[in-house]
Coordinates of C-alpha atoms in Angstrom, one line a residue:
Chain Q
M166 CA 0.0 0.0 0.0
T167 CA 1.4 3.4 -1.0
Q168 CA 0.8 6.4 1.1
H169 CA 0.0 9.7 -0.6
G170 CA 0.7 12.9 1.2
K171 CA 0.2 16.5 0.1
P172 CA 2.1 17.5 -3.0
S173 CA 5.5 19.0 -2.2
K174 CA 6.3 22.6 -2.7
M175 CA 8.5 21.7 -5.6
T176 CA 5.7 19.7 -7.3
R177 CA 3.4 22.6 -7.0
C178 CA 6.0 25.0 -8.5
G179 CA 6.5 22.5 -11.3
W180 CA 2.8 22.4 -12.2
I181 CA 2.5 26.2 -12.1
L182 CA 5.6 26.5 -14.4
A183 CA 4.1 23.9 -16.7
L184 CA 0.8 25.8 -16.9
L185 CA 2.6 29.1 -17.5
V186 CA 4.7 27.5 -20.3
L187 CA 1.6 26.0 -21.8
F188 CA -0.3 29.2 -21.8
A189 CA 2.5 31.6 -22.6
G190 CA 3.2 32.6 -26.1
C191 CA 1.0 34.3 -28.7
V192 CA -2.5 33.8 -30.1
H193 CA -3.3 35.7 -33.3
V194 CA -6.9 36.5 -33.9
P195 CA -7.3 37.6 -37.5
V196 CA -10.2 40.0 -38.0
S197 CA -11.5 41.6 -41.2
S198 CA -10.9 45.3 -41.8
D199 CA -13.8 47.7 -42.5
V200 CA -13.6 48.1 -46.3
V201 CA -15.2 50.9 -48.3
V202 CA -15.2 51.2 -52.1
N203 CA -15.6 54.7 -53.7
D204 CA -16.6 53.9 -57.3
K205 CA -16.2 56.5 -60.0
L206 CA -15.7 54.1 -62.9
Q207 CA -17.6 54.2 -66.1
V208 CA -19.1 50.9 -67.4
A209 CA -16.3 49.1 -69.2
P210 CA -16.7 46.4 -71.9
P211 CA -15.5 43.1 -70.4
L212 CA -12.0 41.7 -71.3
E213 CA -12.2 39.3 -74.2
P214 CA -10.4 35.9 -74.2
G215 CA -6.7 36.6 -74.9
D216 CA -6.8 40.3 -73.7
V217 CA -4.1 41.6 -71.5
L218 CA -4.6 43.9 -68.4
L219 CA -1.6 46.0 -67.4
V220 CA -1.1 46.9 -63.7
Y221 CA 1.4 49.5 -62.6
G222 CA 1.8 52.0 -59.8
E223 CA 3.4 52.6 -56.5
N224 CA 3.6 50.6 -53.3
A225 CA 3.3 52.5 -50.0
A226 CA 6.4 53.6 -48.2
P227 CA 6.9 51.7 -44.9
P228 CA 5.7 53.8 -41.8
E229 CA 8.5 55.4 -39.9
Q230 CA 8.9 54.1 -36.4
N231 CA 11.6 54.3 -33.8
D232 CA 12.7 51.4 -31.6
A233 CA 10.9 52.8 -28.5
V234 CA 7.6 53.0 -30.3
T235 CA 8.1 49.5 -31.7
Y236 CA 8.8 48.2 -28.2
F237 CA 5.9 49.9 -26.3
T238 CA 3.4 49.0 -29.0
A239 CA 4.6 45.3 -29.3
G240 CA 5.4 46.1 -32.9
C241 CA 1.9 46.8 -33.8
Q242 CA 2.9 49.1 -36.6
G243 CA 5.3 46.5 -38.0
A244 CA 2.8 44.4 -39.9
F245 CA 3.6 46.0 -43.2
H246 CA 3.8 44.4 -46.7
R247 CA 6.2 46.0 -49.2
N248 CA 4.8 44.5 -52.4
T249 CA 1.1 45.1 -52.6
L250 CA 1.2 45.5 -56.4
G251 CA 2.9 42.2 -56.9
E252 CA 0.3 40.5 -54.6
L253 CA -2.5 42.3 -56.4
V254 CA -1.4 40.8 -59.8
K255 CA -1.3 37.3 -58.2
T256 CA -4.7 37.8 -56.5
I257 CA -6.4 39.0 -59.7
L258 CA -5.2 35.7 -61.3
K259 CA -6.3 33.7 -58.2
V260 CA -9.8 35.1 -58.1
N261 CA -10.4 34.9 -61.9
P262 CA -13.1 32.3 -62.1
Q263 CA -12.0 31.5 -65.7
P264 CA -8.2 31.0 -65.4
G265 CA -6.4 31.7 -68.7
R266 CA -9.2 33.9 -70.1
F267 CA -7.0 37.0 -69.8
A268 CA -3.5 37.9 -68.8
V269 CA -2.3 40.3 -66.1
R270 CA 1.0 42.0 -66.6
H271 CA 2.8 43.9 -63.9
V272 CA 4.6 46.9 -65.5
K273 CA 7.4 47.6 -63.0
E274 CA 9.4 50.0 -65.2
A275 CA 6.5 52.4 -65.9
Q276 CA 7.3 56.1 -65.4
K277 CA 6.3 57.2 -62.0
E278 CA 3.2 59.4 -62.1
D279 CA 3.5 62.8 -60.5
A280 CA 0.5 64.6 -59.0
A281 CA -0.3 66.3 -62.3
D282 CA -0.5 62.9 -64.1
R283 CA -2.8 61.5 -61.5
T284 CA -5.3 64.3 -61.8
E285 CA -5.0 64.5 -65.6
T286 CA -7.6 62.7 -67.6
R287 CA -6.3 63.5 -71.0
S288 CA -5.5 60.4 -72.9
D289 CA -2.4 61.4 -74.8
S290 CA -0.1 60.8 -71.9
I291 CA -1.0 57.2 -71.0
L292 CA 0.9 55.4 -73.9
R293 CA 3.9 57.7 -73.4
R294 CA 3.9 57.0 -69.6
L295 CA 3.8 53.2 -70.3
D296 CA 6.3 53.5 -73.1
L297 CA 3.9 51.9 -75.5
S298 CA 2.9 52.5 -79.2
K299 CA -0.5 52.0 -80.8
A300 CA 1.0 49.1 -82.8
V301 CA 2.2 47.3 -79.6
V302 CA -1.2 47.8 -77.9
S303 CA -2.9 46.3 -80.9
R304 CA -0.4 43.4 -81.4
D305 CA -0.3 42.4 -77.8
R306 CA -4.0 42.9 -77.2
L307 CA -3.3 45.3 -74.3
R308 CA -6.9 46.2 -73.2
Y309 CA -6.8 48.1 -69.9
A310 CA -4.2 49.8 -67.8
V311 CA -4.8 50.2 -64.1
H312 CA -2.6 52.6 -62.2
V313 CA -2.7 51.8 -58.4
K314 CA -1.3 54.1 -55.8
E315 CA -1.1 52.6 -52.3
T316 CA -1.0 54.7 -49.1
F317 CA -0.6 53.2 -45.6
E318 CA -1.1 55.0 -42.3
A319 CA -0.6 53.7 -38.8
S320 CA -1.1 55.8 -35.7
V321 CA -0.5 54.7 -32.1
H322 CA -3.4 54.9 -29.7
M323 CA -2.1 53.0 -26.7
P324 CA 1.6 52.3 -26.2
L325 CA 1.4 50.5 -22.8
Y326 CA 3.2 47.2 -23.5
V327 CA 6.2 46.2 -21.5
S328 CA 7.1 42.6 -22.4
P329 CA 5.5 40.3 -21.4
F330 CA 2.6 42.4 -20.0
G331 CA 0.4 45.3 -21.1
V332 CA -1.9 46.6 -23.7
A333 CA -1.1 48.2 -27.1
S334 CA -3.3 49.5 -29.8
C335 CA -2.6 51.1 -33.2
S336 CA -5.0 52.0 -36.1
N337 CA -4.0 50.8 -39.5
K338 CA -5.5 52.3 -42.7
T339 CA -4.7 51.4 -46.3
V340 CA -6.0 53.3 -49.3
L341 CA -5.7 51.8 -52.8
E342 CA -6.5 54.5 -55.4
S343 CA -6.8 53.0 -58.9
R344 CA -7.3 54.8 -62.2
V345 CA -8.4 52.8 -65.2
W346 CA -7.5 53.5 -68.9
D347 CA -8.8 52.0 -72.0
L348 CA -5.6 51.5 -74.0
P349 CA -6.9 50.9 -77.6
A350 CA -9.2 53.9 -77.3
E351 CA -6.6 55.9 -75.2
R352 CA -9.5 56.9 -73.0
F353 CA -9.6 57.5 -69.2
L354 CA -12.5 55.4 -67.8
G355 CA -12.5 56.7 -64.2
S356 CA -11.3 55.6 -60.9
F357 CA -12.2 53.6 -57.9
T358 CA -10.7 53.7 -54.4
V359 CA -10.7 51.0 -51.8
T360 CA -10.1 52.0 -48.2
A361 CA -9.6 49.4 -45.4
E362 CA -9.3 50.4 -41.8
G363 CA -8.8 48.4 -38.6
E364 CA -7.5 48.5 -35.1
F365 CA -4.4 46.4 -34.3
T366 CA -4.6 45.5 -30.6
V367 CA -2.3 43.5 -28.3
V368 CA -3.4 42.3 -24.8
A369 CA -0.7 40.4 -22.9
Y370 CA -0.3 38.8 -19.5
L371 CA 2.3 36.2 -20.5
L372 CA -0.2 34.9 -23.0
H373 CA -0.3 37.5 -25.9
L374 CA -3.6 38.0 -27.6
V375 CA -3.0 39.8 -30.9
V376 CA -6.1 41.1 -32.8
S377 CA -4.6 41.9 -36.1
P378 CA -6.6 43.2 -39.1
D379 CA -4.4 43.1 -42.2
T380 CA -5.7 46.3 -43.9
Q381 CA -3.2 46.0 -46.8
K382 CA -4.3 42.5 -47.6
D383 CA -8.0 43.2 -47.2
A384 CA -7.8 46.3 -49.5
M385 CA -5.8 44.5 -52.1
E386 CA -8.1 41.5 -52.2
K387 CA -11.2 43.8 -52.5
L388 CA -9.5 45.7 -55.3
A389 CA -8.6 42.5 -57.1
W390 CA -12.2 41.3 -56.7
E391 CA -13.5 44.6 -58.1
I392 CA -11.1 44.6 -61.1
V393 CA -12.2 41.1 -62.1
A394 CA -15.9 42.0 -61.7
R395 CA -15.7 45.4 -63.4
L396 CA -13.2 44.9 -66.1
A397 CA -13.6 41.2 -66.9
G398 CA -17.3 41.0 -66.3
L399 CA -16.9 37.9 -64.2
K400 CA -18.0 37.0 -60.7
P401 CA -15.0 36.0 -58.6
P402 CA -15.5 33.4 -55.8
E403 CA -15.7 34.7 -52.3
S404 CA -12.7 32.7 -51.1
T405 CA -9.4 32.4 -52.8
G406 CA -8.6 28.8 -52.3
N407 CA -5.8 28.4 -54.9
Chain F
M120 CA 4.5 2.1 -10.9
R121 CA 2.9 4.7 -8.5
P122 CA -0.4 6.3 -9.8
G123 CA 1.3 9.7 -10.0
Q124 CA 4.0 8.4 -12.2
F125 CA 1.5 6.5 -14.3
T126 CA -0.5 9.7 -14.8
A127 CA 2.6 11.7 -15.8
A128 CA 3.7 9.0 -18.2
L129 CA 0.2 8.9 -19.8
G130 CA 0.1 12.6 -20.1
F131 CA 3.6 12.6 -21.7
V132 CA 2.5 9.9 -24.3
L133 CA -0.7 11.9 -25.1
L134 CA 1.3 15.1 -25.5
L135 CA 3.7 13.3 -27.9
F136 CA 0.7 11.9 -29.8
L137 CA -0.8 15.4 -30.2
I138 CA 2.5 16.9 -31.4
F139 CA 3.1 14.2 -34.0
S140 CA -0.5 13.7 -35.1
G141 CA -0.4 17.1 -37.0
C142 CA 2.5 15.8 -39.2
A143 CA 1.1 12.3 -39.7
A144 CA -1.6 13.0 -42.2
S145 CA -0.4 13.3 -45.8
N146 CA -2.0 16.0 -47.9
P147 CA -2.4 14.8 -51.5
K148 CA -2.0 17.7 -53.9
E149 CA -4.1 18.3 -57.0
V150 CA -3.1 18.6 -60.7
Y151 CA -3.5 22.2 -62.1
R152 CA -4.6 22.3 -65.8
A153 CA -3.1 25.4 -67.4
Y154 CA -5.1 25.8 -70.6
Y155 CA -8.2 27.7 -71.5
G156 CA -11.0 26.5 -73.7
V157 CA -10.9 23.1 -75.4
E158 CA -8.9 20.5 -73.5
P159 CA -5.8 19.4 -75.6
P160 CA -5.1 15.7 -76.0
E161 CA -2.8 14.2 -73.3
S162 CA -0.2 13.5 -76.0
K163 CA 0.3 17.3 -76.5
L164 CA 0.8 18.2 -72.9
A165 CA 3.9 18.7 -70.8
T166 CA 4.0 18.2 -67.1
L167 CA 5.6 20.5 -64.4
D168 CA 6.5 19.1 -61.0
L169 CA 6.6 22.1 -58.7
G170 CA 9.4 20.6 -56.5
A171 CA 11.1 23.5 -54.7
A172 CA 8.8 26.2 -56.2
Y173 CA 6.1 27.3 -53.8
E174 CA 4.2 29.2 -56.5
L175 CA 4.1 29.7 -60.3
I176 CA 2.7 32.2 -62.7
I177 CA 2.5 30.8 -66.2
D178 CA 2.3 33.2 -69.2
D179 CA 0.8 36.0 -66.9
R180 CA -2.4 34.0 -67.0
Y181 CA -2.3 31.1 -64.5
Y182 CA -1.4 31.4 -60.8
V183 CA -0.5 28.0 -59.2
S184 CA 0.0 27.7 -55.5
G185 CA 2.4 25.0 -54.3
G186 CA 0.3 24.6 -51.2
K187 CA -2.6 23.2 -53.2
Y188 CA -1.1 21.8 -56.4
G189 CA 1.9 19.6 -56.9
T190 CA 1.8 19.2 -60.7
V191 CA 0.8 21.3 -63.7
K192 CA -0.3 20.0 -67.1
L193 CA 0.1 22.5 -69.9
P194 CA 0.4 22.5 -73.7
A195 CA 3.9 21.9 -75.0
G196 CA 5.7 24.9 -76.5
T197 CA 7.5 28.0 -75.1
H198 CA 6.1 29.5 -71.9
R199 CA 7.1 32.3 -69.6
I200 CA 7.2 30.9 -66.1
Q201 CA 7.7 33.1 -63.0
W202 CA 8.4 30.9 -60.0
A203 CA 9.3 31.6 -56.4
V204 CA 11.4 29.6 -53.9
G205 CA 12.1 30.2 -50.2
F206 CA 14.8 29.1 -47.8
G207 CA 14.9 29.1 -44.0
V208 CA 18.2 30.9 -43.2
S209 CA 20.1 31.9 -40.1
V210 CA 18.9 35.1 -38.5
M211 CA 22.6 36.1 -38.5
V212 CA 22.3 36.2 -42.3
E213 CA 18.7 37.4 -42.8
P214 CA 17.0 39.0 -39.8
S215 CA 13.6 37.5 -40.8
G216 CA 15.1 34.0 -40.8
Y217 CA 13.6 33.5 -44.3
A218 CA 14.7 34.4 -47.8
A219 CA 12.5 34.2 -50.9
F220 CA 13.6 34.5 -54.5
D221 CA 11.6 35.1 -57.7
I222 CA 12.8 33.8 -61.0
A223 CA 11.4 34.4 -64.4
S224 CA 12.2 31.7 -67.0
E225 CA 11.4 31.4 -70.7
V226 CA 11.2 27.6 -71.2
S227 CA 10.5 25.5 -74.2
L228 CA 8.5 22.4 -73.1
E229 CA 8.2 19.2 -75.0
A230 CA 5.0 17.1 -75.1
G231 CA 5.2 14.0 -72.8
H232 CA 8.2 15.4 -70.8
T233 CA 8.1 16.2 -67.1
Y234 CA 10.0 19.2 -65.8
K235 CA 10.9 19.8 -62.2
F236 CA 11.9 23.0 -60.3
F237 CA 14.9 22.9 -58.1
A238 CA 16.6 25.3 -55.7
D239 CA 19.7 25.1 -53.5
R240 CA 22.1 27.5 -51.9
T241 CA 25.5 27.8 -50.3
T242 CA 25.6 28.8 -46.7
G243 CA 27.0 31.8 -44.7
H244 CA 27.2 35.5 -45.5
G245 CA 27.1 36.3 -49.2
Y246 CA 25.5 32.9 -49.9
K247 CA 24.7 32.0 -53.5
V248 CA 21.4 30.7 -54.6
Y249 CA 21.0 28.2 -57.5
C250 CA 17.6 27.7 -59.2
W251 CA 17.2 25.4 -62.1
I252 CA 14.6 23.5 -64.1
E253 CA 15.4 19.9 -65.1
D254 CA 13.8 17.9 -67.8
R255 CA 13.2 14.7 -65.8
T256 CA 12.6 12.7 -69.0
T257 CA 16.1 13.4 -70.5
G258 CA 18.0 14.5 -67.3
K259 CA 19.0 17.9 -69.0
I260 CA 18.9 21.2 -67.3
V261 CA 16.6 23.4 -69.4
N262 CA 16.9 26.6 -67.4
G263 CA 19.1 28.1 -64.7
E264 CA 22.3 26.7 -63.2
K265 CA 22.5 23.6 -61.0
K266 CA 24.5 23.9 -57.8
P267 CA 28.0 22.4 -58.4

């Protein structure tokens, strides 16, 4: 017969340590951003099989942050993607419900548009800006050009995190402003702007609970969805499983 | 064995089971068919084995995720393939611990042949990355440079 006494102090400490180790760490809770589309685009004839869509523009500059802000906000401004345009091109292809129907080409070497170019709706500059001729547009079946300008803002609301405890909160906002051109007609078709906003929050007491809206991804996916729907005339699936 | 020890041993075995059960199930990957319209006969198709590539973009038209697809069937001929590979690297070399590379290849594919994407690298600072496509049917490198 074995006699069982009260657990020793060391055993209790061991169990407490085991529980702390088990529950320490980080849990990410992805949430959707609030997405708004401001549509000023004319009705565009859908892309025909074999047509090519050009995408060009500017990714947002990374937000400036010093080491102290990064520390006291648990890096909540750090969730930044540097290649939104590249991801946009992939996502347009992903959400296209008829893969292969049209091509999407990322024009990386296009001349950067200045403020005057962006407000200008005259058509004579679009081929020059993309370094294209009418013959090339016709030969390669270049149908639409979409200029995308990304802006990203993050502002600190609550920098009260000192590892491994505390609360931190920052707002993230991504704006994707896109301007659409009909290349064969050399005509400006209009613009639409996607804005995604969300609050990045960290609550930590050993276990870190991170509520993280990815505004860049949400805005980019919505823009891809809109491009396929508006310029290809197709209904993309709600989820991008590929 | 004392009951306390038995409970601890059982807990340990269960924990090991939980840890390894996530890796035990194999995830069969699908075949992506990169053609639009009428399906070409099998004899006119080439096959791509994604191998080291985690994603492909073929002719600016088809996006293939390596997470879902392991093989691509596409018509023989010349294709522009953009592919991406990634390596886990020391944080002493890359602060993120991960390095990804995009490669654009113009490749002539023959019907009935299978092509596989490879990537390898040297180690340490200034490491060199080798990415190549091999025709598994003939054993020839059709694009890129194989690591010596």
